[in-house]
mmCIF file of C-alpha atoms and ligand atoms in Angstrom:
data_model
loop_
_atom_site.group_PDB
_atom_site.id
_atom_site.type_symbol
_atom_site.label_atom_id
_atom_site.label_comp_id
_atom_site.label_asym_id
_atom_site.label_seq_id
_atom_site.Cartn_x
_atom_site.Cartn_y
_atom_site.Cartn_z
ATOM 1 C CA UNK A 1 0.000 0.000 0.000
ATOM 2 C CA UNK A 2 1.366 3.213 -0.584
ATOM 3 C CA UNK A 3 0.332 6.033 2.204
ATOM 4 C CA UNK A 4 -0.321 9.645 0.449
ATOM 5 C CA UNK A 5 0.475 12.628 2.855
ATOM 6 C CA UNK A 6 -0.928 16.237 2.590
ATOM 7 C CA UNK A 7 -0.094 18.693 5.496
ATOM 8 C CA UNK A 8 -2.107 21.684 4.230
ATOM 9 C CA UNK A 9 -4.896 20.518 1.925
ATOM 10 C CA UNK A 10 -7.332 23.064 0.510
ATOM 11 C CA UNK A 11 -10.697 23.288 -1.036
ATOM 12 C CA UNK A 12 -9.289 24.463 -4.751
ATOM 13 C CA UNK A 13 -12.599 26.603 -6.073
ATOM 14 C CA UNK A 14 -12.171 27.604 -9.738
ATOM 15 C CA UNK A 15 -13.860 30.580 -11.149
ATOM 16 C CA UNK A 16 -14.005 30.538 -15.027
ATOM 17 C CA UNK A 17 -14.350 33.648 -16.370
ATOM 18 C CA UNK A 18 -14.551 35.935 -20.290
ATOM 19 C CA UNK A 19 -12.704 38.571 -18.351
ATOM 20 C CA UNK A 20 -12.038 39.587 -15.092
ATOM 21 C CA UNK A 21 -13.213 43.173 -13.737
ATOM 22 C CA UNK A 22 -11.322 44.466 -11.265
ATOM 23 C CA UNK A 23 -13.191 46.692 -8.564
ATOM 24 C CA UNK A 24 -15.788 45.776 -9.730
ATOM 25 C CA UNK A 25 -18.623 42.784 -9.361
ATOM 26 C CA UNK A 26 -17.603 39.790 -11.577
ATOM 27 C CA UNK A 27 -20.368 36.864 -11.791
ATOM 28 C CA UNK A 28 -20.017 33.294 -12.276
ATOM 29 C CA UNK A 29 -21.752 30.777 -12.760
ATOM 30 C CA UNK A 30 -19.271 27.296 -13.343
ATOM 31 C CA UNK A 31 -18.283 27.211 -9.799
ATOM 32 C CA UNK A 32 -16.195 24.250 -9.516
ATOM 33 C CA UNK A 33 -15.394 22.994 -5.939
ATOM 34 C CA UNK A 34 -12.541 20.150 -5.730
ATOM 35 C CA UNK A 35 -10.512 18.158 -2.937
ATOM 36 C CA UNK A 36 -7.056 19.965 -3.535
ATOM 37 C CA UNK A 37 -3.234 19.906 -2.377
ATOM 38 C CA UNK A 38 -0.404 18.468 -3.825
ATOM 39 C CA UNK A 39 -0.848 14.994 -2.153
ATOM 40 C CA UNK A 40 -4.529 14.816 -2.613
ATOM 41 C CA UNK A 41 -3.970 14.641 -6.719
ATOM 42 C CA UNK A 42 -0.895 11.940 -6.002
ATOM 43 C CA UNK A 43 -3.733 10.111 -4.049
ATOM 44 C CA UNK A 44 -6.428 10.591 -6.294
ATOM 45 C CA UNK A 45 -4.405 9.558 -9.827
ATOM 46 C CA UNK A 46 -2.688 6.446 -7.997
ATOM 47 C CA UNK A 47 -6.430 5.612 -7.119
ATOM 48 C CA UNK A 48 -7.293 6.067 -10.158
ATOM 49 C CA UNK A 49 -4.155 3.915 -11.945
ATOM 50 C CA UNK A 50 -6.229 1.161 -9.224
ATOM 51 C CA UNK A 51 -3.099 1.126 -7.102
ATOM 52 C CA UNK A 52 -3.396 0.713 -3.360
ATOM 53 C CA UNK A 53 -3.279 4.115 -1.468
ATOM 54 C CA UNK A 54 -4.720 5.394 1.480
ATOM 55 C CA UNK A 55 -4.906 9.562 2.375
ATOM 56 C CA UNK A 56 -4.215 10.934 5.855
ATOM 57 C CA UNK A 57 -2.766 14.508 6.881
ATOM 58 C CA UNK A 58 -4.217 17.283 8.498
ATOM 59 C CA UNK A 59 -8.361 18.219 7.913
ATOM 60 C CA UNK A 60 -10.786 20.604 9.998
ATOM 61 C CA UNK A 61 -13.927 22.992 9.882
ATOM 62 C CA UNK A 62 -16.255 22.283 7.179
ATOM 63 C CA UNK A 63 -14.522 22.199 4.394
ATOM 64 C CA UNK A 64 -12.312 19.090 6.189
ATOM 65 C CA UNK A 65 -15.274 17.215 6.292
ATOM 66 C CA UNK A 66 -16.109 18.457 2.276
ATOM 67 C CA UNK A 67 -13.069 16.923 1.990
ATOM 68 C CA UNK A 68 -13.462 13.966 3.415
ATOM 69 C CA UNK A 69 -17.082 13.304 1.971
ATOM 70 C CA UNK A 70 -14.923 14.254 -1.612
ATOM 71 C CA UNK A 71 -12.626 11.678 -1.120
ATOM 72 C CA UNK A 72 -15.477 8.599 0.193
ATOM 73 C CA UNK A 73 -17.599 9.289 -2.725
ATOM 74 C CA UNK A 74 -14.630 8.669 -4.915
ATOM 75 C CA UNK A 75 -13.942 5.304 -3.271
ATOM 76 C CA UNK A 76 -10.717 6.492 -1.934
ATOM 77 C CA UNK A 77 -9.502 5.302 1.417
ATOM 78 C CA UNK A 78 -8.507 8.294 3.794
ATOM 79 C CA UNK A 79 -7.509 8.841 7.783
ATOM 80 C CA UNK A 80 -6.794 12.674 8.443
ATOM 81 C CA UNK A 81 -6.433 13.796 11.699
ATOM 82 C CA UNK A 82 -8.628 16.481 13.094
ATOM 83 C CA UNK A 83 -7.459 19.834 13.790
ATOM 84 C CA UNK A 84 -9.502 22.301 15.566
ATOM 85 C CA UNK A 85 -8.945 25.225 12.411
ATOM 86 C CA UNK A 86 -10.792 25.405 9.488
ATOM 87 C CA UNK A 87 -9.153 23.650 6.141
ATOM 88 C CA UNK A 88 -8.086 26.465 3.832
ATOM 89 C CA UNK A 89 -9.735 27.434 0.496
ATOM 90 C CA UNK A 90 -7.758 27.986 -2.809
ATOM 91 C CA UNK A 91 -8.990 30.135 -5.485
ATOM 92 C CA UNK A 92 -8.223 30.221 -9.003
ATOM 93 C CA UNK A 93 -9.986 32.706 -11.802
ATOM 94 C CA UNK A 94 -9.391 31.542 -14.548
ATOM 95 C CA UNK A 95 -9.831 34.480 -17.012
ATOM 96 C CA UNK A 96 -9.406 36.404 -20.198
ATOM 97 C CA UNK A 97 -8.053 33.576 -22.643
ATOM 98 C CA UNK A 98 -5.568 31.411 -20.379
ATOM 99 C CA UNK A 99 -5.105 33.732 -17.623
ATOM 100 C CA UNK A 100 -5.165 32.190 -14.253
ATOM 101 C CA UNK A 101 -5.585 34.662 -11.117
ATOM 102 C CA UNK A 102 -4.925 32.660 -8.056
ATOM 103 C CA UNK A 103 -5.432 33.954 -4.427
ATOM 104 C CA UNK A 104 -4.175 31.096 -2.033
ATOM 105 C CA UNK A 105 -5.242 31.045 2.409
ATOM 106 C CA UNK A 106 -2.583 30.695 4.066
ATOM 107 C CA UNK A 107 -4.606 28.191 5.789
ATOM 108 C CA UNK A 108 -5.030 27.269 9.430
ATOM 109 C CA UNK A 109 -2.484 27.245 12.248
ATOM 110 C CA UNK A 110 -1.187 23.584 14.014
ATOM 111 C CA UNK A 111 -0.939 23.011 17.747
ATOM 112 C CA UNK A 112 1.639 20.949 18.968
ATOM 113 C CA UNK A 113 -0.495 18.235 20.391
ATOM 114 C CA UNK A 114 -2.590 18.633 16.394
ATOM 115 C CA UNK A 115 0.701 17.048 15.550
ATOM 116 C CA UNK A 116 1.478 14.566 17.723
ATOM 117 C CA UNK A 117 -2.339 13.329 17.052
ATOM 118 C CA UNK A 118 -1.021 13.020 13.521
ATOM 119 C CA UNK A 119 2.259 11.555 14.267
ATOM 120 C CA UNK A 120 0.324 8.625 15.855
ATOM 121 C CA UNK A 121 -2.183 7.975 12.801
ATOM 122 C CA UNK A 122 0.925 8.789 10.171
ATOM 123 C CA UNK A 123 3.160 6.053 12.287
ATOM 124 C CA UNK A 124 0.084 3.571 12.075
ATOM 125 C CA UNK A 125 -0.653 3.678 8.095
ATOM 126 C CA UNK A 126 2.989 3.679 7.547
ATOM 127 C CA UNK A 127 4.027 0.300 9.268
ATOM 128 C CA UNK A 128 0.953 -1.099 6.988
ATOM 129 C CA UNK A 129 2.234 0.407 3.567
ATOM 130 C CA UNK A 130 5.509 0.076 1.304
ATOM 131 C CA UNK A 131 5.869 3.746 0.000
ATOM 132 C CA UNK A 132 4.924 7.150 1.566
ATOM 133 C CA UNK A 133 4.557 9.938 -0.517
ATOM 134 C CA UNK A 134 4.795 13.585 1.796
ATOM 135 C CA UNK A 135 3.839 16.634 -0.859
ATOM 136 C CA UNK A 136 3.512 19.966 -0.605
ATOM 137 C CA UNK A 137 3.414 22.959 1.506
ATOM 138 C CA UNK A 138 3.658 22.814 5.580
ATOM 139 C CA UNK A 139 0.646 24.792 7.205
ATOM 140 C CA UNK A 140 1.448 27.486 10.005
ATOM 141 C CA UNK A 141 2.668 26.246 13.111
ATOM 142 C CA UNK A 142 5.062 23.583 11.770
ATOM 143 C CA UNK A 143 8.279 23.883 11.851
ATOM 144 C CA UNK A 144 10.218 23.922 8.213
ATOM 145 C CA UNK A 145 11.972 20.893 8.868
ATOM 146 C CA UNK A 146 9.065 18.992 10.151
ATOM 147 C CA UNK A 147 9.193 16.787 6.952
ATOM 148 C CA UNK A 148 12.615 15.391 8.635
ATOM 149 C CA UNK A 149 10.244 14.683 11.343
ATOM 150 C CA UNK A 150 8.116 12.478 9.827
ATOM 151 C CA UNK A 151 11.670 10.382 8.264
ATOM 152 C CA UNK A 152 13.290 10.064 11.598
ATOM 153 C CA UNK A 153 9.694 8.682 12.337
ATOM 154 C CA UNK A 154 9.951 5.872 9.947
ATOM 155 C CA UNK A 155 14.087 5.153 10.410
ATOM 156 C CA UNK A 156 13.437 1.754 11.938
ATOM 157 C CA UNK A 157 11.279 0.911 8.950
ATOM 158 C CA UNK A 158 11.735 -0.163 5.143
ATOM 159 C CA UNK A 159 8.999 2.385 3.605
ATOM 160 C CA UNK A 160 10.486 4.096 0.918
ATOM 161 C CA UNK A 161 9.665 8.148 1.465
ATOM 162 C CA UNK A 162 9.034 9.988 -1.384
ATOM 163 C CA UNK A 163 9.119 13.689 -0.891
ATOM 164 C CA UNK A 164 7.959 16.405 -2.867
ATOM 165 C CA UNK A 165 8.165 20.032 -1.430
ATOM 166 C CA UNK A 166 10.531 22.784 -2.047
ATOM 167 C CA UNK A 167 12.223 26.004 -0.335
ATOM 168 C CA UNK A 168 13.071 25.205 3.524
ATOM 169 C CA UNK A 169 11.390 22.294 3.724
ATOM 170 C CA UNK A 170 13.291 20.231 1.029
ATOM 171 C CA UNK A 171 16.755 21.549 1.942
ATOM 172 C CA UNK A 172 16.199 20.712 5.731
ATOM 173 C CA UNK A 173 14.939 17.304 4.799
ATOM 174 C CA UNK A 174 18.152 16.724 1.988
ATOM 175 C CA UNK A 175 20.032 17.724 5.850
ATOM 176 C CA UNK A 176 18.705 15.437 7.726
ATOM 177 C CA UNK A 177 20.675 12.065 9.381
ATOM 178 C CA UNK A 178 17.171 10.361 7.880
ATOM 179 C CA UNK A 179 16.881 10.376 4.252
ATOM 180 C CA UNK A 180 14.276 10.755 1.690
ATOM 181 C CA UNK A 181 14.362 7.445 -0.673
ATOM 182 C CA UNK A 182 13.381 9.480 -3.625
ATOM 183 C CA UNK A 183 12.430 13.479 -4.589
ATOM 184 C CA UNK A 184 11.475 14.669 -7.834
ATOM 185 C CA UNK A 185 11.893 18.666 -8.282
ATOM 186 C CA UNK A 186 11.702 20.501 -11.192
ATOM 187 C CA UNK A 187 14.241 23.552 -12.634
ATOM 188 C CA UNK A 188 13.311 25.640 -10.738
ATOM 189 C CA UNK A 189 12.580 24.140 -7.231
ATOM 190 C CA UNK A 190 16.159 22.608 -7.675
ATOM 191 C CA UNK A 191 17.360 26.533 -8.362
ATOM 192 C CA UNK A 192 15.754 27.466 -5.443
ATOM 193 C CA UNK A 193 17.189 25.108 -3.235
ATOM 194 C CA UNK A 194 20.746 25.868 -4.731
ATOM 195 C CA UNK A 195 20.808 29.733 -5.169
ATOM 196 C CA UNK A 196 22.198 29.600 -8.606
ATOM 197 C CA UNK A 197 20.847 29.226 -11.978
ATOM 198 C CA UNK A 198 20.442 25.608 -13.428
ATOM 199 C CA UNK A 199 20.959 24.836 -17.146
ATOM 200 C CA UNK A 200 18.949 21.637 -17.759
ATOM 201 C CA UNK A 201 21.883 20.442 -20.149
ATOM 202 C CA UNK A 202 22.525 16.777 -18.785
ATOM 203 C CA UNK A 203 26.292 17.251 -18.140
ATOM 204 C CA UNK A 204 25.053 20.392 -16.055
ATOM 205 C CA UNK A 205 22.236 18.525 -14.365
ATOM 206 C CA UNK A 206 25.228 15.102 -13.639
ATOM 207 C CA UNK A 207 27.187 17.682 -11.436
ATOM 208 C CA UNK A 208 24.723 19.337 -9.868
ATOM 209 C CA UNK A 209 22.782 16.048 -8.727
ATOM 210 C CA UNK A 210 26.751 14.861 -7.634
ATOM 211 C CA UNK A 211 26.411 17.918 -5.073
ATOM 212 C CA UNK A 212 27.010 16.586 -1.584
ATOM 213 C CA UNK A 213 23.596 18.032 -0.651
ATOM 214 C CA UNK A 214 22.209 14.888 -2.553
ATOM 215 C CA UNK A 215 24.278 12.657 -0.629
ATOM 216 C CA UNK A 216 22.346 9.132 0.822
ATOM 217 C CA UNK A 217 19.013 10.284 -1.601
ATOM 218 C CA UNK A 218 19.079 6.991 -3.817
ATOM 219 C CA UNK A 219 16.827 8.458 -6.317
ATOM 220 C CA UNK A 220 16.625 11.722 -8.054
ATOM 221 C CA UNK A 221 14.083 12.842 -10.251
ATOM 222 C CA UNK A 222 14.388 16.126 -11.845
ATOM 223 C CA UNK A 223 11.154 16.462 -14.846
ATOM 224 C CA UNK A 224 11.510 18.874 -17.268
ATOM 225 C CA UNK A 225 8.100 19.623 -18.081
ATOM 226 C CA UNK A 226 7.605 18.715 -22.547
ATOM 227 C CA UNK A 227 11.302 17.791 -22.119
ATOM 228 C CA UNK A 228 10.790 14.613 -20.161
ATOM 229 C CA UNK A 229 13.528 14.243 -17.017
ATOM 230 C CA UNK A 230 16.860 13.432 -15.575
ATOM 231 C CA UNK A 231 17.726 11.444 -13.016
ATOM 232 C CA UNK A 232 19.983 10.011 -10.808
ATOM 233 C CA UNK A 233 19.497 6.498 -9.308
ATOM 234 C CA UNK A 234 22.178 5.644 -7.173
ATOM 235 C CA UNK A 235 25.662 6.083 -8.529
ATOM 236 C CA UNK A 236 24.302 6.155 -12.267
ATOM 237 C CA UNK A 237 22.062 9.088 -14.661
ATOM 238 C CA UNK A 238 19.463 8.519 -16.706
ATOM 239 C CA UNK A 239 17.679 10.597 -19.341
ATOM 240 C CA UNK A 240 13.958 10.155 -19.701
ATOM 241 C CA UNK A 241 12.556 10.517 -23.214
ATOM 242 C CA UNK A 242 8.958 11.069 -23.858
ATOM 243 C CA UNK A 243 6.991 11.343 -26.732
ATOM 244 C CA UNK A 244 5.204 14.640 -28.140
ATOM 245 C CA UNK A 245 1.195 14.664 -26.707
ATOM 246 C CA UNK A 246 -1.685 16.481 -27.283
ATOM 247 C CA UNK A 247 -1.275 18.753 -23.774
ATOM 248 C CA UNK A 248 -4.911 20.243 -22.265
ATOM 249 C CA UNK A 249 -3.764 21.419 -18.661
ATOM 250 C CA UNK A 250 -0.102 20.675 -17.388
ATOM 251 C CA UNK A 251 -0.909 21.740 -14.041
ATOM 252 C CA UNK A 252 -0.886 19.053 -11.429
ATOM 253 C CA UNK A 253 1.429 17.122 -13.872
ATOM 254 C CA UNK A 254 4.266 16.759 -11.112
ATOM 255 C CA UNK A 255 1.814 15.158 -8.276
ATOM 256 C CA UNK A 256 1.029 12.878 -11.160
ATOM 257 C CA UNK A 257 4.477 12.429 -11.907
ATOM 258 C CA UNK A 258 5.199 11.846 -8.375
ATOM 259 C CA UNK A 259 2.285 8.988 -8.097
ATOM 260 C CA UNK A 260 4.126 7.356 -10.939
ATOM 261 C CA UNK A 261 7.193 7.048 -8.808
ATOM 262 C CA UNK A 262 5.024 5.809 -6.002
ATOM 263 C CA UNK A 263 3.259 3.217 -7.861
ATOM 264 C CA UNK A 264 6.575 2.237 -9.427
ATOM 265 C CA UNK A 265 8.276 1.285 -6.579
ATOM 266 C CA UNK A 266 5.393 -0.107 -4.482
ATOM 267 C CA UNK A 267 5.361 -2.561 -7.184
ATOM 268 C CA UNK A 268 9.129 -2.892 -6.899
ATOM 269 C CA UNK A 269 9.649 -2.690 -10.582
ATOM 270 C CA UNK A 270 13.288 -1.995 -12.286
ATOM 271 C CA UNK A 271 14.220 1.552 -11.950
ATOM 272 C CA UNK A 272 13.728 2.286 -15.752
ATOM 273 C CA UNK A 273 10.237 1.279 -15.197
ATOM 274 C CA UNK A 274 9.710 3.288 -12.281
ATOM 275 C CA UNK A 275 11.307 6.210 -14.160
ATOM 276 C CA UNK A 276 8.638 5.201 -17.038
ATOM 277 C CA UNK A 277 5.841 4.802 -15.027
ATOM 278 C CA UNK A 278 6.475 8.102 -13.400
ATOM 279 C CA UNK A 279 6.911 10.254 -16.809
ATOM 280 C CA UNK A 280 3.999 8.253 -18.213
ATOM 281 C CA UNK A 281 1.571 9.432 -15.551
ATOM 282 C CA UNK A 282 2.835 12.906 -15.531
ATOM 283 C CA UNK A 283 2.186 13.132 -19.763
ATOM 284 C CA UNK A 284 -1.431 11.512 -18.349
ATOM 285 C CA UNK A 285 -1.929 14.057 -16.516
ATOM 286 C CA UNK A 286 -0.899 17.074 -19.294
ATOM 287 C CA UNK A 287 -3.540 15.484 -21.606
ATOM 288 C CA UNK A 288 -6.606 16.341 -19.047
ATOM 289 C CA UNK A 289 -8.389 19.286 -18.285
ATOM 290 C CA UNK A 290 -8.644 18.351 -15.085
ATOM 291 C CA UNK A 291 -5.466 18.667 -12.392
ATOM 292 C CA UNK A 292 -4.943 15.547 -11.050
ATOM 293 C CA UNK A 293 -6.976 13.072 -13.318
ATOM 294 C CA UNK A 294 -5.222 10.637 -15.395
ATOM 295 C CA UNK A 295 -7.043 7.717 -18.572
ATOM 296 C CA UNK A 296 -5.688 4.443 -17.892
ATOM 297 C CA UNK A 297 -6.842 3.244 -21.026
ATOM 298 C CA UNK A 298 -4.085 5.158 -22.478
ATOM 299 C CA UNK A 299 -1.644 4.267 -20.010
ATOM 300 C CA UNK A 300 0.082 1.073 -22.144
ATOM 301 C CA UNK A 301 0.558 3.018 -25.075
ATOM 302 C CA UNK A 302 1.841 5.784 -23.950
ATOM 303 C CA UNK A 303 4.602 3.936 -21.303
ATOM 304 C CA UNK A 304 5.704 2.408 -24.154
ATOM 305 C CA UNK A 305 6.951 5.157 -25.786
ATOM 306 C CA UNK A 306 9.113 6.619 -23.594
ATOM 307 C CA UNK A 307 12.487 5.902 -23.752
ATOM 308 C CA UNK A 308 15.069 5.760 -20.763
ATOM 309 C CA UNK A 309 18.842 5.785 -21.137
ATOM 310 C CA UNK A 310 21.800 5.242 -18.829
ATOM 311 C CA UNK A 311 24.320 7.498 -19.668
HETATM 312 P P1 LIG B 401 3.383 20.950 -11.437
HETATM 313 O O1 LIG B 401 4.096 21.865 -10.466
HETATM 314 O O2 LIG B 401 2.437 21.645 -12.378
HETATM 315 O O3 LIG B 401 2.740 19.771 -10.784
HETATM 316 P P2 LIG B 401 6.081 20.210 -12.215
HETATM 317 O O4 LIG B 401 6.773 21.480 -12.637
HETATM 318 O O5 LIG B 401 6.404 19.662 -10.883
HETATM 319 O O6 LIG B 401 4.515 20.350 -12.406
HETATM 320 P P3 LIG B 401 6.681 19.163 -14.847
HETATM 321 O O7 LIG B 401 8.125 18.959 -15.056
HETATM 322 O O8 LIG B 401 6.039 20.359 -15.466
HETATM 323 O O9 LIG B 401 6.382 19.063 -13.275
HETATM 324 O O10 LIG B 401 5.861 17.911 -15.397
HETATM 325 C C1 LIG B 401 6.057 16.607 -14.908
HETATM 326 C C2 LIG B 401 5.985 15.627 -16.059
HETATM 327 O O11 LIG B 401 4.693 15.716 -16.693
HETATM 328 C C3 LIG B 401 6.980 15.885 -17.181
HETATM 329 O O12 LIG B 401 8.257 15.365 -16.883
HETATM 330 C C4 LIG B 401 6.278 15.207 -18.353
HETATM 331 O O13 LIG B 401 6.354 13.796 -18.265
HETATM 332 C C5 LIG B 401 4.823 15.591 -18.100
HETATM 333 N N1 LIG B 401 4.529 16.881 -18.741
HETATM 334 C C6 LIG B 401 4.332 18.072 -18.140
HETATM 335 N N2 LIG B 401 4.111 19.048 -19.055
HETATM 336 C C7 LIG B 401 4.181 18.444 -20.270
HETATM 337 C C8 LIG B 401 4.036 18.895 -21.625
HETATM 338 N N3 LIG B 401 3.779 20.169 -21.921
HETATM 339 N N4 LIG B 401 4.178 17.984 -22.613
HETATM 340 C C9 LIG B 401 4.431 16.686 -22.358
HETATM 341 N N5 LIG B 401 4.572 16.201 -21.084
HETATM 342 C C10 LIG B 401 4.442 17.061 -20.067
#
């Protein structure tokens, strides 16, 4: 089973419209209301790929229990702890052509004992699963190195952590005695966490995935968007061709990307597959409207067009 974590999850509201008005009154009326958060879309398209997964983080107010009720009615298995604050709301206007407006809560803030509630349920789904995937953003009231947390947690175990965040929270976690097994950023999350510019040309990306800040991270993931990825898997690179697709909304295309990896290695397959498996969900993902919503139907003909090679 693969455990799918998501520390600040948000009702994502999308407001579709001609053109936006500014001071003004602007009307809608294709209100969409969806389970959002980095790890909710990991959970949702590894549901959806019929991989085992179950959802836990943090959930409270009203909109936890929307939420919640989002997630049952999909079939999909969750355990979030309750916090006393009210789950945040994410707004996107999408507007004028393909302009997209967001405004983003910062979303509620976590007690200490909110955490150690969570520790306890995170601890329990993890002895029970193989992979555990920890994505996005930490709310208020966690400390930026709380993802380290959660791997000293699981040092005595063999769950393979996948984690996805960026800023603080990544670079404390690449510090920490307790590794992640695998992260995946992109350009510019790895920029970011170095200070410096990165070309994506793979003798450029082979150093800078040799820095010592990598050290003890067996697998490295860095997707490129239409360009496929690079990656380092222990001691050796690989490059991570994909075909040209037919892309409707990219967004949400490195959660998918990241459920790829999670499926991959639940099912302990060879680490060009997981590498396929992982590009192949995040192309999935680019070819739907909808963030976080992959076709298996398509999924055998599209792995088998991407290409992986050991350099
Ligand atoms: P996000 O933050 O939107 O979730 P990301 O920046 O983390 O995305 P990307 O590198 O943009 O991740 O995309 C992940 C993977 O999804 C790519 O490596 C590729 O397989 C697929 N993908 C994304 N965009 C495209 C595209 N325009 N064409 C083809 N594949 C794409």
């Amino acid at each position: 089973m693969i455990v799918s974590v998501t520390m600040n999850p948000s009702v994502d509201i999308s407001y579709p419209l001609s053109t936006l008005v500014l001071d003004d009154i602007n009307r809608c009326d294709k209100v969409r209301k969806t389970a959002g958060g980095k790890g909710l879309n990991v959970t949702r398209v590894i549901h959806q790929m019929e991989a085992e997964v179950i959802s836990t983080g943090l959930l409270g107010g009203v909109l936890g229990e929307f939420i919640r009720e989002n997630l049952s009615s999909e079939g999909i298995k969750h355990d979030f702890s309750n916090i006393q604050g009210d789950t945040r709301n994410c707004i996107a206007i999408l507007h004028d052509n393909y302009q997209q407006t967001e405004i983003l809560e910062a979303g509620p803030t976590i007690s200490t004992e909110e955490l150690t509630s969570f520790e306890e349920t995170f601890l329990t789904l993890a002895t029970s699963s193989d992979v555990a995937t920890l994505s996005g953003s930490l709310p208020k009231g966690v400390s930026k190195d709380y993802y380290s947390r959660l791997l000293s947690l699981l040092s005595n175990t063999d769950i393979k952590v996948i984690l996805d965040t960026s800023g603080e929270s990544l670079k404390s976690a690449l510090e920490s005695p307790v590794k992640p097994y695998a992260i995946k950023p992109n350009s510019d999350e790895l920029q970011a966490l170095l200070g410096e510019e990165v070309s994506t040309d793979y003798t450029n990306l082979s150093d800078i995935l040799s820095h010592s800040l990598f050290d003890g991270v067996p697998l490295i993931m860095v997707s490129l968007g239409k360009d496929g990825a690079f990656a380092k898997f222990d001691e050796s690179f690989y490059r991570v061709e994909i075909p040209s697709i037919p892309v409707k909304n990219p967004v949400g295309s490195g959660d998918s990307t990241v459920a790829g990896l999670a499926i991959g290695l639940s099912k302990r397959k060879s680490i060009e597959d997981v590498l396929k498996y992982a590009m192949t969900l995040g192309m999935l993902n680019a070819m739907e409207d909808t963030t976080g919503c992959v076709d298996k139907t398509k999924f055998d003909d599209l792995f088998n067009q991407v290409n992986v090679y050991k350099l």
